[in-house]
C-alpha cells in the first residue's frame, strides 16, 4: 500500500507527520528530517518518498496548496480511474494552524529564493504545532488499525 | 490512456479543450454561442464539482478524456497528478494538461461572475465571448497534446 500524508505544503506538516508515522522524532527544530523546508522538492510537485513502514507500505508526503480535502478527493478519484485496487492507496490529510502562512511563505520563497528566513520561520511554525501533528497521526493510526 | 484537461473551475477552458479533442467542436472553424452552450458541463458546474474528475468521452484512439476544476492550484498541479500516477505504476497511462495558460480576461471575469457570484445572465455572454476569442489557442493546445500522446505511444 502507498500512504500519502497531504498538507498545504509537502515539506512541512505533511513531511513531519509522515516521518513521525515512520517512527522518526524531529530533533533540533526538525533539522534531522530529510527534505524539511526543501523548496526545490516542494516546487516540483511530486510526492516525496519518506520511507517504508513495518508492514512494507511506502510512505510519502505531498503538498497540495490551497485545498487539502479537494486534493484528497481528486487523488482518490484518479486512483480509481487508473484502475488502482481498493485499499492500495491511503490519503491522510494533515492540518495545522499556520498552514496558510507556510504556503504563502513557500510561494514568496519561490520568487525570492529560500534563504535562512524561510527555514527559520518554517521551523518556528511547525515546532509550535508538533503536538497537533503527532495527535493527528496517532488518530489516523488508530483508524488505520481499526479498518 | 487517460487525458485530463484541468483549469480553475473545470467549467470553461478545460471543457472547451476536451470538446475540441473529442471533435464535439470542429477545430477548423470558430464555434457559435449555441455550439459552446451545448457542450456538457460548459458553465454549469457548482462548488461541489471542484476536485471531481469528470468524464467527457473517448477519442478516436480510445483514450478517455476528462476535465477537472482545481481551484487556484499552480502550474505544479500536472506534476502532482503525474506523480500520483507514477507511484501507482501508471505513469504512462496519464496525460494531464493545464489549460489555464490559454484563459483570457473575458473568460476569467465572465466565469467568476457566472459561477462564483451566480449571475449567469451577466457572466455567461462574457465567458462565451472570451472562449471564442481563445478558441484557436485552445485548438493549438489540443493539437500539441495529441502530438505528445502520439510520440509517447510510438516510443
PDB file of C-alpha atoms in Angstrom:
ATOM      1  CA  UNK A   1       0.000   0.000   0.000  1.00  0.00           C
ATOM      2  CA  UNK A   2       1.040   3.622  -0.586  1.00  0.00           C
ATOM      3  CA  UNK A   3       0.342   6.101   2.192  1.00  0.00           C
ATOM      4  CA  UNK A   4       0.316   9.796   1.348  1.00  0.00           C
ATOM      5  CA  UNK A   5       0.388  12.453   4.047  1.00  0.00           C
ATOM      6  CA  UNK A   6      -1.205  15.508   2.498  1.00  0.00           C
ATOM      7  CA  UNK A   7      -0.706  19.103   3.594  1.00  0.00           C
ATOM      8  CA  UNK A   8      -0.888  22.564   2.073  1.00  0.00           C
ATOM      9  CA  UNK A   9       2.839  22.068   1.544  1.00  0.00           C
ATOM     10  CA  UNK A  10       4.600  18.730   1.375  1.00  0.00           C
ATOM     11  CA  UNK A  11       7.791  19.796   3.115  1.00  0.00           C
ATOM     12  CA  UNK A  12       6.357  20.947   6.436  1.00  0.00           C
ATOM     13  CA  UNK A  13       3.499  19.427   8.444  1.00  0.00           C
ATOM     14  CA  UNK A  14       2.859  16.578   5.989  1.00  0.00           C
ATOM     15  CA  UNK A  15       6.519  15.610   5.975  1.00  0.00           C
ATOM     16  CA  UNK A  16       6.823  15.757   9.777  1.00  0.00           C
ATOM     17  CA  UNK A  17       3.641  13.660  10.104  1.00  0.00           C
ATOM     18  CA  UNK A  18       4.986  11.076   7.669  1.00  0.00           C
ATOM     19  CA  UNK A  19       8.290  10.803   9.479  1.00  0.00           C
ATOM     20  CA  UNK A  20       6.515  10.617  12.840  1.00  0.00           C
ATOM     21  CA  UNK A  21       4.381   7.782  11.465  1.00  0.00           C
ATOM     22  CA  UNK A  22       7.597   6.014  10.441  1.00  0.00           C
ATOM     23  CA  UNK A  23       8.996   6.407  13.946  1.00  0.00           C
ATOM     24  CA  UNK A  24      11.342   9.380  13.436  1.00  0.00           C
ATOM     25  CA  UNK A  25      11.090  12.138  16.016  1.00  0.00           C
ATOM     26  CA  UNK A  26      12.011  15.679  14.974  1.00  0.00           C
ATOM     27  CA  UNK A  27      15.100  16.924  16.775  1.00  0.00           C
ATOM     28  CA  UNK A  28      16.802  20.303  16.777  1.00  0.00           C
ATOM     29  CA  UNK A  29      13.953  22.133  15.065  1.00  0.00           C
ATOM     30  CA  UNK A  30      13.336  19.369  12.514  1.00  0.00           C
ATOM     31  CA  UNK A  31      16.898  19.610  11.171  1.00  0.00           C
ATOM     32  CA  UNK A  32      17.200  15.823  11.246  1.00  0.00           C
ATOM     33  CA  UNK A  33      14.251  15.359   8.889  1.00  0.00           C
ATOM     34  CA  UNK A  34      15.457  14.968   5.337  1.00  0.00           C
ATOM     35  CA  UNK A  35      13.626  17.327   2.978  1.00  0.00           C
ATOM     36  CA  UNK A  36      12.203  19.625   5.649  1.00  0.00           C
ATOM     37  CA  UNK A  37      11.557  23.097   4.146  1.00  0.00           C
ATOM     38  CA  UNK A  38      13.225  21.960   0.917  1.00  0.00           C
ATOM     39  CA  UNK A  39      11.843  24.418  -1.608  1.00  0.00           C
ATOM     40  CA  UNK A  40      13.007  22.513  -4.677  1.00  0.00           C
ATOM     41  CA  UNK A  41      11.182  19.381  -3.584  1.00  0.00           C
ATOM     42  CA  UNK A  42       8.054  21.420  -2.913  1.00  0.00           C
ATOM     43  CA  UNK A  43       8.051  23.294  -6.190  1.00  0.00           C
ATOM     44  CA  UNK A  44       8.434  20.190  -8.354  1.00  0.00           C
ATOM     45  CA  UNK A  45       5.082  18.912  -7.044  1.00  0.00           C
ATOM     46  CA  UNK A  46       5.856  15.196  -6.982  1.00  0.00           C
ATOM     47  CA  UNK A  47       5.083  13.100  -3.891  1.00  0.00           C
ATOM     48  CA  UNK A  48       8.139  12.933  -1.599  1.00  0.00           C
ATOM     49  CA  UNK A  49       9.147   9.423  -0.603  1.00  0.00           C
ATOM     50  CA  UNK A  50       9.875   9.277   3.127  1.00  0.00           C
ATOM     51  CA  UNK A  51      10.398   5.569   3.663  1.00  0.00           C
ATOM     52  CA  UNK A  52       8.714   2.264   4.292  1.00  0.00           C
ATOM     53  CA  UNK A  53       6.764   1.310   7.408  1.00  0.00           C
ATOM     54  CA  UNK A  54       6.995  -2.018   9.253  1.00  0.00           C
ATOM     55  CA  UNK A  55       4.276  -3.542   7.082  1.00  0.00           C
ATOM     56  CA  UNK A  56       6.121  -2.638   3.892  1.00  0.00           C
ATOM     57  CA  UNK A  57       3.849   0.291   2.989  1.00  0.00           C
ATOM     58  CA  UNK A  58       5.572   3.117   1.120  1.00  0.00           C
ATOM     59  CA  UNK A  59       5.072   6.457   2.863  1.00  0.00           C
ATOM     60  CA  UNK A  60       5.008   9.804   1.023  1.00  0.00           C
ATOM     61  CA  UNK A  61       4.396  13.484   1.770  1.00  0.00           C
ATOM     62  CA  UNK A  62       2.665  15.730  -0.716  1.00  0.00           C
ATOM     63  CA  UNK A  63       1.806  19.414  -0.834  1.00  0.00           C
ATOM     64  CA  UNK A  64      -1.448  20.416  -2.442  1.00  0.00           C
ATOM     65  CA  UNK A  65      -1.548  24.173  -1.867  1.00  0.00           C
ATOM     66  CA  UNK A  66      -4.949  25.656  -1.083  1.00  0.00           C
ATOM     67  CA  UNK A  67      -7.493  22.912  -0.520  1.00  0.00           C
ATOM     68  CA  UNK A  68      -6.371  19.693   1.142  1.00  0.00           C
ATOM     69  CA  UNK A  69      -9.741  17.931   1.133  1.00  0.00           C
ATOM     70  CA  UNK A  70     -10.366  18.745  -2.518  1.00  0.00           C
ATOM     71  CA  UNK A  71      -6.993  17.258  -3.434  1.00  0.00           C
ATOM     72  CA  UNK A  72      -7.733  14.136  -1.374  1.00  0.00           C
ATOM     73  CA  UNK A  73     -10.916  13.682  -3.427  1.00  0.00           C
ATOM     74  CA  UNK A  74      -9.004  14.199  -6.703  1.00  0.00           C
ATOM     75  CA  UNK A  75      -6.247  11.738  -5.785  1.00  0.00           C
ATOM     76  CA  UNK A  76      -8.730   9.056  -4.746  1.00  0.00           C
ATOM     77  CA  UNK A  77     -10.756   9.510  -7.944  1.00  0.00           C
ATOM     78  CA  UNK A  78      -7.606   9.438 -10.059  1.00  0.00           C
ATOM     79  CA  UNK A  79      -6.524   6.197  -8.402  1.00  0.00           C
ATOM     80  CA  UNK A  80      -9.957   4.720  -9.191  1.00  0.00           C
ATOM     81  CA  UNK A  81      -9.827   5.854 -12.819  1.00  0.00           C
ATOM     82  CA  UNK A  82      -6.336   4.430 -13.230  1.00  0.00           C
ATOM     83  CA  UNK A  83      -7.694   1.087 -12.100  1.00  0.00           C
ATOM     84  CA  UNK A  84      -5.999   1.037  -8.732  1.00  0.00           C
ATOM     85  CA  UNK A  85      -7.171  -1.762  -6.442  1.00  0.00           C
ATOM     86  CA  UNK A  86      -9.187  -0.503  -3.437  1.00  0.00           C
ATOM     87  CA  UNK A  87      -7.107  -0.113  -0.258  1.00  0.00           C
ATOM     88  CA  UNK A  88      -3.862   0.218  -2.193  1.00  0.00           C
ATOM     89  CA  UNK A  89      -3.714   3.956  -1.619  1.00  0.00           C
ATOM     90  CA  UNK A  90      -4.382   5.832   1.597  1.00  0.00           C
ATOM     91  CA  UNK A  91      -4.513   9.635   1.622  1.00  0.00           C
ATOM     92  CA  UNK A  92      -4.196  11.208   5.057  1.00  0.00           C
ATOM     93  CA  UNK A  93      -4.767  14.972   5.315  1.00  0.00           C
ATOM     94  CA  UNK A  94      -2.738  16.808   7.948  1.00  0.00           C
ATOM     95  CA  UNK A  95      -3.807  20.265   9.010  1.00  0.00           C
ATOM     96  CA  UNK A  96      -2.255  22.757  11.435  1.00  0.00           C
ATOM     97  CA  UNK A  97      -2.882  26.375  12.376  1.00  0.00           C
ATOM     98  CA  UNK A  98      -0.487  28.454  10.312  1.00  0.00           C
ATOM     99  CA  UNK A  99      -0.598  26.143   7.285  1.00  0.00           C
ATOM    100  CA  UNK A 100      -1.773  29.006   5.044  1.00  0.00           C
ATOM    101  CA  UNK A 101       1.164  31.060   6.308  1.00  0.00           C
ATOM    102  CA  UNK A 102       3.535  28.228   5.379  1.00  0.00           C
ATOM    103  CA  UNK A 103       2.002  28.141   1.915  1.00  0.00           C
ATOM    104  CA  UNK A 104       2.376  31.922   1.456  1.00  0.00           C
ATOM    105  CA  UNK A 105       5.981  31.760   2.619  1.00  0.00           C
ATOM    106  CA  UNK A 106       6.645  28.944   0.178  1.00  0.00           C
ATOM    107  CA  UNK A 107       5.086  30.953  -2.652  1.00  0.00           C
ATOM    108  CA  UNK A 108       7.164  34.010  -1.739  1.00  0.00           C
ATOM    109  CA  UNK A 109      10.313  31.896  -1.428  1.00  0.00           C
ATOM    110  CA  UNK A 110       9.526  30.531  -4.896  1.00  0.00           C
ATOM    111  CA  UNK A 111      10.153  34.058  -6.228  1.00  0.00           C
ATOM    112  CA  UNK A 112      12.863  35.308  -3.907  1.00  0.00           C
ATOM    113  CA  UNK A 113      14.674  32.046  -3.259  1.00  0.00           C
ATOM    114  CA  UNK A 114      14.650  30.177   0.028  1.00  0.00           C
ATOM    115  CA  UNK A 115      17.040  31.947   2.347  1.00  0.00           C
ATOM    116  CA  UNK A 116      17.632  31.273   6.015  1.00  0.00           C
ATOM    117  CA  UNK A 117      14.460  33.185   6.831  1.00  0.00           C
ATOM    118  CA  UNK A 118      12.368  30.526   5.082  1.00  0.00           C
ATOM    119  CA  UNK A 119      13.912  27.719   7.037  1.00  0.00           C
ATOM    120  CA  UNK A 120      13.731  29.688  10.305  1.00  0.00           C
ATOM    121  CA  UNK A 121      10.045  30.653  10.029  1.00  0.00           C
ATOM    122  CA  UNK A 122       9.122  27.152   8.786  1.00  0.00           C
ATOM    123  CA  UNK A 123      10.772  25.576  11.815  1.00  0.00           C
ATOM    124  CA  UNK A 124       9.144  28.097  14.129  1.00  0.00           C
ATOM    125  CA  UNK A 125       5.602  27.407  12.866  1.00  0.00           C
ATOM    126  CA  UNK A 126       5.977  23.623  12.684  1.00  0.00           C
ATOM    127  CA  UNK A 127       7.684  23.377  16.082  1.00  0.00           C
ATOM    128  CA  UNK A 128       4.805  25.280  17.659  1.00  0.00           C
ATOM    129  CA  UNK A 129       2.382  22.739  16.202  1.00  0.00           C
ATOM    130  CA  UNK A 130       4.273  19.477  16.695  1.00  0.00           C
ATOM    131  CA  UNK A 131       1.780  18.152  19.233  1.00  0.00           C
ATOM    132  CA  UNK A 132      -1.123  18.846  16.864  1.00  0.00           C
ATOM    133  CA  UNK A 133       0.670  16.916  14.122  1.00  0.00           C
ATOM    134  CA  UNK A 134       1.532  13.991  16.398  1.00  0.00           C
ATOM    135  CA  UNK A 135      -2.052  13.772  17.682  1.00  0.00           C
ATOM    136  CA  UNK A 136      -3.407  13.693  14.139  1.00  0.00           C
ATOM    137  CA  UNK A 137      -1.011  10.904  13.193  1.00  0.00           C
ATOM    138  CA  UNK A 138      -1.988   8.906  16.288  1.00  0.00           C
ATOM    139  CA  UNK A 139      -5.643   9.399  15.437  1.00  0.00           C
ATOM    140  CA  UNK A 140      -5.086   8.268  11.863  1.00  0.00           C
ATOM    141  CA  UNK A 141      -3.065   5.262  13.033  1.00  0.00           C
ATOM    142  CA  UNK A 142      -5.965   4.203  15.261  1.00  0.00           C
ATOM    143  CA  UNK A 143      -8.387   4.464  12.319  1.00  0.00           C
ATOM    144  CA  UNK A 144      -5.926   2.652  10.112  1.00  0.00           C
ATOM    145  CA  UNK A 145      -5.636  -0.275  12.564  1.00  0.00           C
ATOM    146  CA  UNK A 146      -9.427  -0.398  13.065  1.00  0.00           C
ATOM    147  CA  UNK A 147     -10.015  -0.651   9.309  1.00  0.00           C
TER     148      UNK A 147
ATOM    149  CA  UNK B   1      -4.561   6.245 -21.682  1.00  0.00           C
ATOM    150  CA  UNK B   2      -6.495   8.898 -19.801  1.00  0.00           C
ATOM    151  CA  UNK B   3      -6.207  12.590 -20.588  1.00  0.00           C
ATOM    152  CA  UNK B   4      -7.216  15.193 -18.025  1.00  0.00           C
ATOM    153  CA  UNK B   5      -7.683  18.804 -19.074  1.00  0.00           C
ATOM    154  CA  UNK B   6      -7.675  20.977 -15.971  1.00  0.00           C
ATOM    155  CA  UNK B   7      -8.433  24.643 -15.261  1.00  0.00           C
ATOM    156  CA  UNK B   8      -9.717  26.733 -12.343  1.00  0.00           C
ATOM    157  CA  UNK B   9     -13.355  25.647 -12.340  1.00  0.00           C
ATOM    158  CA  UNK B  10     -13.413  22.750 -14.801  1.00  0.00           C
ATOM    159  CA  UNK B  11     -16.196  24.627 -16.496  1.00  0.00           C
ATOM    160  CA  UNK B  12     -14.897  26.658 -19.457  1.00  0.00           C
ATOM    161  CA  UNK B  13     -11.389  26.303 -20.909  1.00  0.00           C
ATOM    162  CA  UNK B  14     -10.904  22.648 -19.899  1.00  0.00           C
ATOM    163  CA  UNK B  15     -14.368  21.707 -21.170  1.00  0.00           C
ATOM    164  CA  UNK B  16     -13.744  23.519 -24.460  1.00  0.00           C
ATOM    165  CA  UNK B  17     -10.333  21.853 -24.887  1.00  0.00           C
ATOM    166  CA  UNK B  18     -11.834  18.426 -24.149  1.00  0.00           C
ATOM    167  CA  UNK B  19     -14.617  19.117 -26.670  1.00  0.00           C
ATOM    168  CA  UNK B  20     -12.076  20.081 -29.346  1.00  0.00           C
ATOM    169  CA  UNK B  21     -10.079  16.944 -28.534  1.00  0.00           C
ATOM    170  CA  UNK B  22     -13.146  14.749 -28.940  1.00  0.00           C
ATOM    171  CA  UNK B  23     -14.402  16.503 -32.059  1.00  0.00           C
ATOM    172  CA  UNK B  24     -17.508  17.836 -30.319  1.00  0.00           C
ATOM    173  CA  UNK B  25     -16.301  21.204 -31.585  1.00  0.00           C
ATOM    174  CA  UNK B  26     -14.805  21.388 -35.046  1.00  0.00           C
ATOM    175  CA  UNK B  27     -11.178  22.526 -34.896  1.00  0.00           C
ATOM    176  CA  UNK B  28     -11.262  24.284 -38.275  1.00  0.00           C
ATOM    177  CA  UNK B  29     -13.972  26.880 -37.661  1.00  0.00           C
ATOM    178  CA  UNK B  30     -14.967  29.179 -34.825  1.00  0.00           C
ATOM    179  CA  UNK B  31     -17.833  27.763 -32.756  1.00  0.00           C
ATOM    180  CA  UNK B  32     -21.091  29.674 -32.324  1.00  0.00           C
ATOM    181  CA  UNK B  33     -22.588  30.621 -28.968  1.00  0.00           C
ATOM    182  CA  UNK B  34     -25.042  27.710 -29.290  1.00  0.00           C
ATOM    183  CA  UNK B  35     -22.242  25.223 -30.123  1.00  0.00           C
ATOM    184  CA  UNK B  36     -20.464  26.231 -26.923  1.00  0.00           C
ATOM    185  CA  UNK B  37     -23.535  26.197 -24.705  1.00  0.00           C
ATOM    186  CA  UNK B  38     -24.401  22.701 -25.980  1.00  0.00           C
ATOM    187  CA  UNK B  39     -21.159  21.300 -24.533  1.00  0.00           C
ATOM    188  CA  UNK B  40     -21.526  19.063 -21.497  1.00  0.00           C
ATOM    189  CA  UNK B  41     -20.657  20.915 -18.272  1.00  0.00           C
ATOM    190  CA  UNK B  42     -19.937  24.236 -20.013  1.00  0.00           C
ATOM    191  CA  UNK B  43     -20.698  26.973 -17.457  1.00  0.00           C
ATOM    192  CA  UNK B  44     -22.820  24.515 -15.485  1.00  0.00           C
ATOM    193  CA  UNK B  45     -20.578  23.437 -12.622  1.00  0.00           C
ATOM    194  CA  UNK B  46     -21.107  24.097  -8.917  1.00  0.00           C
ATOM    195  CA  UNK B  47     -18.725  24.323  -5.958  1.00  0.00           C
ATOM    196  CA  UNK B  48     -19.171  20.574  -5.361  1.00  0.00           C
ATOM    197  CA  UNK B  49     -17.541  19.867  -8.718  1.00  0.00           C
ATOM    198  CA  UNK B  50     -14.166  21.265  -7.616  1.00  0.00           C
ATOM    199  CA  UNK B  51     -11.688  18.397  -7.478  1.00  0.00           C
ATOM    200  CA  UNK B  52     -14.015  15.975  -9.309  1.00  0.00           C
ATOM    201  CA  UNK B  53     -12.562  14.305 -12.376  1.00  0.00           C
ATOM    202  CA  UNK B  54     -15.450  14.273 -14.863  1.00  0.00           C
ATOM    203  CA  UNK B  55     -15.583  12.021 -17.895  1.00  0.00           C
ATOM    204  CA  UNK B  56     -16.349  13.682 -21.228  1.00  0.00           C
ATOM    205  CA  UNK B  57     -15.794  10.891 -23.756  1.00  0.00           C
ATOM    206  CA  UNK B  58     -13.431   8.610 -25.675  1.00  0.00           C
ATOM    207  CA  UNK B  59     -11.339   9.931 -28.560  1.00  0.00           C
ATOM    208  CA  UNK B  60     -10.568   8.147 -31.861  1.00  0.00           C
ATOM    209  CA  UNK B  61      -7.692   6.226 -30.246  1.00  0.00           C
ATOM    210  CA  UNK B  62      -9.864   5.087 -27.364  1.00  0.00           C
ATOM    211  CA  UNK B  63      -8.210   7.458 -24.894  1.00  0.00           C
ATOM    212  CA  UNK B  64     -10.592   8.569 -22.153  1.00  0.00           C
ATOM    213  CA  UNK B  65     -10.865  12.353 -21.883  1.00  0.00           C
ATOM    214  CA  UNK B  66     -11.734  14.008 -18.569  1.00  0.00           C
ATOM    215  CA  UNK B  67     -11.971  17.537 -17.177  1.00  0.00           C
ATOM    216  CA  UNK B  68     -11.107  18.777 -13.719  1.00  0.00           C
ATOM    217  CA  UNK B  69     -11.547  22.010 -11.761  1.00  0.00           C
ATOM    218  CA  UNK B  70      -8.554  22.537  -9.486  1.00  0.00           C
ATOM    219  CA  UNK B  71      -9.252  25.988  -7.975  1.00  0.00           C
ATOM    220  CA  UNK B  72      -6.147  28.168  -7.740  1.00  0.00           C
ATOM    221  CA  UNK B  73      -3.604  25.324  -7.798  1.00  0.00           C
ATOM    222  CA  UNK B  74      -0.440  26.451  -9.546  1.00  0.00           C
ATOM    223  CA  UNK B  75       1.378  25.052 -12.584  1.00  0.00           C
ATOM    224  CA  UNK B  76       2.773  22.190 -10.489  1.00  0.00           C
ATOM    225  CA  UNK B  77      -0.686  20.563 -10.427  1.00  0.00           C
ATOM    226  CA  UNK B  78       0.067  18.487 -13.550  1.00  0.00           C
ATOM    227  CA  UNK B  79       3.152  17.162 -11.749  1.00  0.00           C
ATOM    228  CA  UNK B  80       1.051  16.264  -8.708  1.00  0.00           C
ATOM    229  CA  UNK B  81      -1.287  14.180 -10.883  1.00  0.00           C
ATOM    230  CA  UNK B  82       1.603  12.622 -12.814  1.00  0.00           C
ATOM    231  CA  UNK B  83       3.381  11.884  -9.533  1.00  0.00           C
ATOM    232  CA  UNK B  84       0.341  10.065  -8.180  1.00  0.00           C
ATOM    233  CA  UNK B  85       0.082   8.042 -11.401  1.00  0.00           C
ATOM    234  CA  UNK B  86       3.788   7.261 -11.151  1.00  0.00           C
ATOM    235  CA  UNK B  87       3.580   5.914  -7.635  1.00  0.00           C
ATOM    236  CA  UNK B  88       0.681   3.722  -8.754  1.00  0.00           C
ATOM    237  CA  UNK B  89       2.917   2.436 -11.597  1.00  0.00           C
ATOM    238  CA  UNK B  90       0.592   4.038 -14.166  1.00  0.00           C
ATOM    239  CA  UNK B  91       2.715   6.988 -15.270  1.00  0.00           C
ATOM    240  CA  UNK B  92       2.389   6.180 -18.970  1.00  0.00           C
ATOM    241  CA  UNK B  93      -1.389   5.937 -18.670  1.00  0.00           C
ATOM    242  CA  UNK B  94      -1.934   9.598 -17.788  1.00  0.00           C
ATOM    243  CA  UNK B  95      -1.555  12.917 -19.577  1.00  0.00           C
ATOM    244  CA  UNK B  96      -2.506  15.996 -17.557  1.00  0.00           C
ATOM    245  CA  UNK B  97      -2.946  19.243 -19.463  1.00  0.00           C
ATOM    246  CA  UNK B  98      -3.211  22.665 -17.862  1.00  0.00           C
ATOM    247  CA  UNK B  99      -5.488  24.931 -19.921  1.00  0.00           C
ATOM    248  CA  UNK B 100      -5.083  27.996 -17.681  1.00  0.00           C
ATOM    249  CA  UNK B 101      -2.367  29.467 -19.910  1.00  0.00           C
ATOM    250  CA  UNK B 102      -4.999  29.906 -22.646  1.00  0.00           C
ATOM    251  CA  UNK B 103      -7.541  31.665 -20.444  1.00  0.00           C
ATOM    252  CA  UNK B 104      -8.075  35.375 -21.197  1.00  0.00           C
ATOM    253  CA  UNK B 105      -9.524  38.120 -19.012  1.00  0.00           C
ATOM    254  CA  UNK B 106     -13.011  37.835 -20.516  1.00  0.00           C
ATOM    255  CA  UNK B 107     -13.117  34.166 -19.518  1.00  0.00           C
ATOM    256  CA  UNK B 108     -11.869  34.952 -16.006  1.00  0.00           C
ATOM    257  CA  UNK B 109     -14.279  37.826 -15.475  1.00  0.00           C
ATOM    258  CA  UNK B 110     -17.268  36.102 -17.111  1.00  0.00           C
ATOM    259  CA  UNK B 111     -16.541  32.802 -15.381  1.00  0.00           C
ATOM    260  CA  UNK B 112     -16.260  34.468 -11.986  1.00  0.00           C
ATOM    261  CA  UNK B 113     -19.478  36.432 -12.478  1.00  0.00           C
ATOM    262  CA  UNK B 114     -21.400  33.404 -13.722  1.00  0.00           C
ATOM    263  CA  UNK B 115     -20.092  30.653 -11.437  1.00  0.00           C
ATOM    264  CA  UNK B 116     -18.813  32.353  -8.292  1.00  0.00           C
ATOM    265  CA  UNK B 117     -21.258  35.233  -7.954  1.00  0.00           C
ATOM    266  CA  UNK B 118     -24.049  33.226  -9.584  1.00  0.00           C
ATOM    267  CA  UNK B 119     -25.081  35.894 -12.115  1.00  0.00           C
ATOM    268  CA  UNK B 120     -25.104  33.659 -15.181  1.00  0.00           C
ATOM    269  CA  UNK B 121     -27.181  36.149 -17.222  1.00  0.00           C
ATOM    270  CA  UNK B 122     -24.412  38.697 -16.865  1.00  0.00           C
ATOM    271  CA  UNK B 123     -21.319  36.487 -16.883  1.00  0.00           C
ATOM    272  CA  UNK B 124     -22.250  33.875 -19.495  1.00  0.00           C
ATOM    273  CA  UNK B 125     -22.172  36.120 -22.593  1.00  0.00           C
ATOM    274  CA  UNK B 126     -18.778  37.443 -21.469  1.00  0.00           C
ATOM    275  CA  UNK B 127     -17.299  33.994 -20.848  1.00  0.00           C
ATOM    276  CA  UNK B 128     -18.641  32.737 -24.190  1.00  0.00           C
ATOM    277  CA  UNK B 129     -17.138  35.715 -25.979  1.00  0.00           C
ATOM    278  CA  UNK B 130     -13.833  35.026 -24.204  1.00  0.00           C
ATOM    279  CA  UNK B 131     -13.979  31.338 -25.120  1.00  0.00           C
ATOM    280  CA  UNK B 132     -14.494  32.185 -28.803  1.00  0.00           C
ATOM    281  CA  UNK B 133     -11.552  34.595 -28.567  1.00  0.00           C
ATOM    282  CA  UNK B 134      -9.350  31.896 -27.000  1.00  0.00           C
ATOM    283  CA  UNK B 135     -10.577  29.174 -29.352  1.00  0.00           C
ATOM    284  CA  UNK B 136      -7.554  28.959 -31.693  1.00  0.00           C
ATOM    285  CA  UNK B 137      -5.167  28.897 -28.750  1.00  0.00           C
ATOM    286  CA  UNK B 138      -7.139  26.018 -27.259  1.00  0.00           C
ATOM    287  CA  UNK B 139      -7.077  24.233 -30.632  1.00  0.00           C
ATOM    288  CA  UNK B 140      -3.311  24.691 -30.632  1.00  0.00           C
ATOM    289  CA  UNK B 141      -3.029  23.257 -27.110  1.00  0.00           C
ATOM    290  CA  UNK B 142      -5.119  20.223 -28.059  1.00  0.00           C
ATOM    291  CA  UNK B 143      -3.048  19.636 -31.213  1.00  0.00           C
ATOM    292  CA  UNK B 144       0.144  19.765 -29.140  1.00  0.00           C
ATOM    293  CA  UNK B 145      -1.369  17.361 -26.610  1.00  0.00           C
ATOM    294  CA  UNK B 146      -2.364  14.898 -29.340  1.00  0.00           C
ATOM    295  CA  UNK B 147       1.120  15.149 -30.821  1.00  0.00           C
ATOM    296  CA  UNK B 148       2.740  14.456 -27.434  1.00  0.00           C
ATOM    297  CA  UNK B 149       0.474  11.450 -26.879  1.00  0.00           C
ATOM    298  CA  UNK B 150       1.285  10.124 -30.339  1.00  0.00           C
ATOM    299  CA  UNK B 151       5.000  10.489 -29.608  1.00  0.00           C
ATOM    300  CA  UNK B 152       4.642   8.718 -26.285  1.00  0.00           C
ATOM    301  CA  UNK B 153       2.671   5.812 -27.710  1.00  0.00           C
ATOM    302  CA  UNK B 154       5.129   5.405 -30.589  1.00  0.00           C
ATOM    303  CA  UNK B 155       8.137   5.331 -28.228  1.00  0.00           C
TER     304      UNK B 155
END
